[in-house]
mmCIF file of C-alpha atoms in Angstrom:
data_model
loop_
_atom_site.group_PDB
_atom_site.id
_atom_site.type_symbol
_atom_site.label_atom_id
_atom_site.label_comp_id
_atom_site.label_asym_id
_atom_site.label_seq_id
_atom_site.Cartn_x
_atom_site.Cartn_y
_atom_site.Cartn_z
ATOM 1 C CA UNK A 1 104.007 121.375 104.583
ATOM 2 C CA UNK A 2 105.223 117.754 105.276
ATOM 3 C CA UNK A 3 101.830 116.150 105.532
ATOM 4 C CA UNK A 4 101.555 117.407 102.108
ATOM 5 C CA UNK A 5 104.647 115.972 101.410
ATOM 6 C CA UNK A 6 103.327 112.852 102.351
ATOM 7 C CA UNK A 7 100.143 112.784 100.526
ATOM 8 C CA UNK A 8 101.889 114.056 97.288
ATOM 9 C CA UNK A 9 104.027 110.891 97.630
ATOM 10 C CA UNK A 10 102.300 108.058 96.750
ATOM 11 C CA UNK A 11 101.055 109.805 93.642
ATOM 12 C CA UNK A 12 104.646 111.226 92.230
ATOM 13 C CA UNK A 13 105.864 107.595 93.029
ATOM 14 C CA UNK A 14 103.310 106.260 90.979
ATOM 15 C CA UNK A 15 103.205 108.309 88.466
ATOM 16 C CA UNK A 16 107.016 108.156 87.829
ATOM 17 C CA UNK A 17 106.880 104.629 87.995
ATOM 18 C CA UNK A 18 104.186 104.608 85.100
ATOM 19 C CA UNK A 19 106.496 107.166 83.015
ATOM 20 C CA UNK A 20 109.457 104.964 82.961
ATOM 21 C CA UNK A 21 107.372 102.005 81.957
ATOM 22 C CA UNK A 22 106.255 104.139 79.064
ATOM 23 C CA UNK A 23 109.178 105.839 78.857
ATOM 24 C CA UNK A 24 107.612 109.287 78.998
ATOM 25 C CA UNK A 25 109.016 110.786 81.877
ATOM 26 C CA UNK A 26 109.778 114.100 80.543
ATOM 27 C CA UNK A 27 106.078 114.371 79.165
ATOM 28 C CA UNK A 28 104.808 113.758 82.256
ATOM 29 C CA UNK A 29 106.751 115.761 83.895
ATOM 30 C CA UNK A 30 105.269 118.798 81.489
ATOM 31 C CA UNK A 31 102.301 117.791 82.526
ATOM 32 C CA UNK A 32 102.348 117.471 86.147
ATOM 33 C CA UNK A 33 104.661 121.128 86.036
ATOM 34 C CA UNK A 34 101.815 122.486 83.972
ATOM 35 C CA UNK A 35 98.629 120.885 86.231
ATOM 36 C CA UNK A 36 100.516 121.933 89.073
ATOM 37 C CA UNK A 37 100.502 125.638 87.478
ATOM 38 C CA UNK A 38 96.968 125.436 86.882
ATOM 39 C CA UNK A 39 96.174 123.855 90.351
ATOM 40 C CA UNK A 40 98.185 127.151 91.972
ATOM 41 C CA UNK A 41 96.048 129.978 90.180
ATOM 42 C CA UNK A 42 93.557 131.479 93.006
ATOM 43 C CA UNK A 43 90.272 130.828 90.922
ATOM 44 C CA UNK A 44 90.884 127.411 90.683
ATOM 45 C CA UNK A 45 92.466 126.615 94.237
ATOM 46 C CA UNK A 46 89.160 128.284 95.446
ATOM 47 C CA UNK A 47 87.147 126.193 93.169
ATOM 48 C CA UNK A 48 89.238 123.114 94.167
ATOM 49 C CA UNK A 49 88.408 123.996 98.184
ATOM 50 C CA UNK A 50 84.814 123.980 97.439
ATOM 51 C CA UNK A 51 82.105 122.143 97.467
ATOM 52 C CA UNK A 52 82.236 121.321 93.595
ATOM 53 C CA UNK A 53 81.043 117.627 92.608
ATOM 54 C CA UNK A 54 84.168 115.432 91.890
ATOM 55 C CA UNK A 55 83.095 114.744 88.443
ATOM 56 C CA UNK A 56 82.485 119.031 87.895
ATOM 57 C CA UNK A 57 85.750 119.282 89.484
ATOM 58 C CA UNK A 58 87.429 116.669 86.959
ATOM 59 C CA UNK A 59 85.527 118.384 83.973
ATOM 60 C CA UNK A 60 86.414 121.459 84.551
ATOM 61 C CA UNK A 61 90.036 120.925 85.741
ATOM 62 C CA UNK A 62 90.613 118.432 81.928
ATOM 63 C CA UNK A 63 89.252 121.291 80.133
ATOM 64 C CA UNK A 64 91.197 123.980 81.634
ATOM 65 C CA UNK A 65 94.222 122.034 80.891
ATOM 66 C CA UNK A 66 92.680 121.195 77.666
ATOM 67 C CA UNK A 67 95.139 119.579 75.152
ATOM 68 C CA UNK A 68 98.305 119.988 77.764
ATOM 69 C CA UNK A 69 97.093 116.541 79.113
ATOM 70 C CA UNK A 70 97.387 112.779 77.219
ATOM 71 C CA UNK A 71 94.593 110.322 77.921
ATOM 72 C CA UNK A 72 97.120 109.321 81.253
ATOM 73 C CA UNK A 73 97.252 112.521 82.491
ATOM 74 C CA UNK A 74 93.389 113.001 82.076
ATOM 75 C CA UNK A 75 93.071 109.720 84.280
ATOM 76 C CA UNK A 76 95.587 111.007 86.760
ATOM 77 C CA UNK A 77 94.090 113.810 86.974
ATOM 78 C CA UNK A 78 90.292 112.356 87.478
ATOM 79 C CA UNK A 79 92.125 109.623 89.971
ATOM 80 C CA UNK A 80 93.307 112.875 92.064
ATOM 81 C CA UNK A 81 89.706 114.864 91.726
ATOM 82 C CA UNK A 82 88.469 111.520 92.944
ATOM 83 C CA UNK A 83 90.631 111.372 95.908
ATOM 84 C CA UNK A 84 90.250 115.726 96.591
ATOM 85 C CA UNK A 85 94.117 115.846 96.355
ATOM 86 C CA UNK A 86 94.815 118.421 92.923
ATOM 87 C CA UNK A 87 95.716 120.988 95.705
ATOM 88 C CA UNK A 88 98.797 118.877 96.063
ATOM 89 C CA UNK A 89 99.502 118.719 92.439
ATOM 90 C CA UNK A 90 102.863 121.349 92.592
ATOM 91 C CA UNK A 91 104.004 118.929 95.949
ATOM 92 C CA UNK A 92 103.268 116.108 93.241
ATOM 93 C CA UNK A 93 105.085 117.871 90.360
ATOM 94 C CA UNK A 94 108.287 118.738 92.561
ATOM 95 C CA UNK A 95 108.415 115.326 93.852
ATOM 96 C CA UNK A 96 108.426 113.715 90.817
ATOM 97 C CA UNK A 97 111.182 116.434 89.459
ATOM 98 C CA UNK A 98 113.078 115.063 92.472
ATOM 99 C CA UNK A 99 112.761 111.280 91.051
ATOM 100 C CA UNK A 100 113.501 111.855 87.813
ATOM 101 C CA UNK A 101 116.913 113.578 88.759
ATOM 102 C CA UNK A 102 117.432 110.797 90.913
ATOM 103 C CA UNK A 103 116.778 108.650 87.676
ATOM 104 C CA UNK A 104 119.338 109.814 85.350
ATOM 105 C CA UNK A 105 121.111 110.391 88.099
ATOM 106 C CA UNK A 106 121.226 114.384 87.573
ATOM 107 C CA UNK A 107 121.642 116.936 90.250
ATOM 108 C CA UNK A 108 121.293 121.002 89.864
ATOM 109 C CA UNK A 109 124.115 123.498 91.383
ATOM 110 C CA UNK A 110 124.038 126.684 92.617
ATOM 111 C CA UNK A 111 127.162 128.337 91.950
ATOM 112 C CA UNK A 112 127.469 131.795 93.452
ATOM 113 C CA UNK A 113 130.719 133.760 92.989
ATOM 114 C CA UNK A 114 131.342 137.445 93.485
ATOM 115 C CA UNK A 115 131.983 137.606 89.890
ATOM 116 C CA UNK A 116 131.294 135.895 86.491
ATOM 117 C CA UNK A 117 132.432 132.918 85.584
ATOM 118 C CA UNK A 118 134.291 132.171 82.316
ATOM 119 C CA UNK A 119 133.820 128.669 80.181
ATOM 120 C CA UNK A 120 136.694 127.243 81.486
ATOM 121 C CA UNK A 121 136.011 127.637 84.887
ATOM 122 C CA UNK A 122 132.500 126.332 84.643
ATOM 123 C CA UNK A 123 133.872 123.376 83.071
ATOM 124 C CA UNK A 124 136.497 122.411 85.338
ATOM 125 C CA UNK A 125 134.071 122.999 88.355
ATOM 126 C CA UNK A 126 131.325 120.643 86.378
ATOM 127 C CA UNK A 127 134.217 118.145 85.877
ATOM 128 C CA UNK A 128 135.148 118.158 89.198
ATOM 129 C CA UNK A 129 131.460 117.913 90.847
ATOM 130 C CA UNK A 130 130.298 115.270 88.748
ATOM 131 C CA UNK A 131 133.584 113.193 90.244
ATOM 132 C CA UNK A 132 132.812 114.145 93.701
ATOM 133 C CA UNK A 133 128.987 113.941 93.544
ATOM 134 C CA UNK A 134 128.922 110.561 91.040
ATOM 135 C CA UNK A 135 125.949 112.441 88.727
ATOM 136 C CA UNK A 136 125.858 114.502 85.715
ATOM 137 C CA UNK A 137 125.766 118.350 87.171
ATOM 138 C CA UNK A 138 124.149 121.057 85.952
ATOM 139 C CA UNK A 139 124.981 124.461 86.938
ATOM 140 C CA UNK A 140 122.743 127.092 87.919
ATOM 141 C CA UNK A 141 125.301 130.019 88.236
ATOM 142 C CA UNK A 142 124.374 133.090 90.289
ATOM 143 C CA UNK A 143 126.743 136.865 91.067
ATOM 144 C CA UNK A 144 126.608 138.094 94.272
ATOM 145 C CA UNK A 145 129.032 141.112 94.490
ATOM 146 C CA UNK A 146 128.766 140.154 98.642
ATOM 147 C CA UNK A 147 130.490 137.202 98.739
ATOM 148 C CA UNK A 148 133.814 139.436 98.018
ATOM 149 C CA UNK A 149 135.351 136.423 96.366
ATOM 150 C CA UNK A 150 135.635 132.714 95.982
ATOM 151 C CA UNK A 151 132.164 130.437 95.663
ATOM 152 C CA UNK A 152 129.335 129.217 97.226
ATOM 153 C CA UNK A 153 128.225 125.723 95.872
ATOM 154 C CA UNK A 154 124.935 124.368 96.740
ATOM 155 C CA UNK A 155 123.833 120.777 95.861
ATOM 156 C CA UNK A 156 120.612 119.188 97.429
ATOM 157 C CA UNK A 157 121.333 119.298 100.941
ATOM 158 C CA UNK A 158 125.916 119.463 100.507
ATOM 159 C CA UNK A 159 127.027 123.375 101.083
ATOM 160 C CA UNK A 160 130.422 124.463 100.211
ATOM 161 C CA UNK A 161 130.800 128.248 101.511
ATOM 162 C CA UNK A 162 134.291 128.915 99.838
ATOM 163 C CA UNK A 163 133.606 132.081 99.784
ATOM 164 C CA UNK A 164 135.517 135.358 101.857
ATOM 165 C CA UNK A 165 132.707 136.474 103.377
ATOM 166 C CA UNK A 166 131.706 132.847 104.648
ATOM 167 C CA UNK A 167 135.311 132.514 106.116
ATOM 168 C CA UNK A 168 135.005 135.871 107.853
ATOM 169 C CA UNK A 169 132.001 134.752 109.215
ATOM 170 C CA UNK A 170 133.604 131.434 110.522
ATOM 171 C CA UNK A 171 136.399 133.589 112.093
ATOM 172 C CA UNK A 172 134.296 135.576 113.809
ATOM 173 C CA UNK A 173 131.982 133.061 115.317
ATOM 174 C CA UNK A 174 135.110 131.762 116.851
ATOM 175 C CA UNK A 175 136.688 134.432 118.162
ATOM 176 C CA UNK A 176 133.256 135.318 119.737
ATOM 177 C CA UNK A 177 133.322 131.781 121.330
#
């Protein structure tokens, strides 16, 4: 999974860098979402490991996403065909999801709590991310009936396990030790 990490790189970088200039970043991220979609079904994955000519494999791969790509896409799509890389196109898509969060300096949350949460809540717990975090939030809220009560709060790689069950599950790990 990381080496295709790494080879999805170079192209999210440059292809983010090319949708800022143009200021099209959230079109091309529809696009690169939707070519990744198309680059996951099993026909054309198959197709795509094959033994198709590059310029079949460009033809066929522009028409299937027919009128979903601009003339940018199309060429980013025939410089990838070129290079045997649209396998790596959802790698690619994510990765430039990634940098455009980074851009507008956006993060998502996952809030779980053992129960729903009402307006105000949500708002004071937005407020109080985007000061500790320094980003716009948006929250992704989840129930989990398990957690008993209090929140879980997951932000990139940051975990806050406020929740009962967590701190029963701290306790015990330290009484076992």
């Amino acid at each position: 999974m990381s080496e295709l990490t790494t080879v999805a790189r170079p192209y999210a970088k440059a292809a983010f860098d090319f949708a800022v200039e143009a200021n099209a970043v959230d079109n091309w991220l529809t696009m690169l979402v939707f070519a990744a979609e198309v680059s996951k079904n099993e026909d054309m994955a198959a197709f795509l490991s094959g033994s198709a000519s590059v310029e079949q494999t460009q033809e066929l791969f522009i028409k299937v996403c027919d009128d979903q790509l601009d003339s940018n896409g199309q060429n980013f799509i025939k410089v990838m065909a070129e290079n045997k890389r649209l396998l790596v196109l959802p790698q690619v898509a994510a990765q430039f999801g990634e940098l455009k969060a980074e851009y507008e300096k956006t993060v998502a949350v996952d809030v779980t709590s053992a129960i729903e949460l009402s307006a105000e809540q949500m708002t004071t717990l937005s407020a109080a991310l985007e000061k500790r975090l320094a980003r716009k939030v948006k929250l992704n809220c989840n129930i989990d009936a398990s957690i008993v009560s209090g929140l879980v709060i997951k932000a990139d790689d940051m975990v806050i396990d406020g929740s009962v069950r967590g701190k029963l599950g701290r306790l015990a790990t330290m009484m076992q030790s």
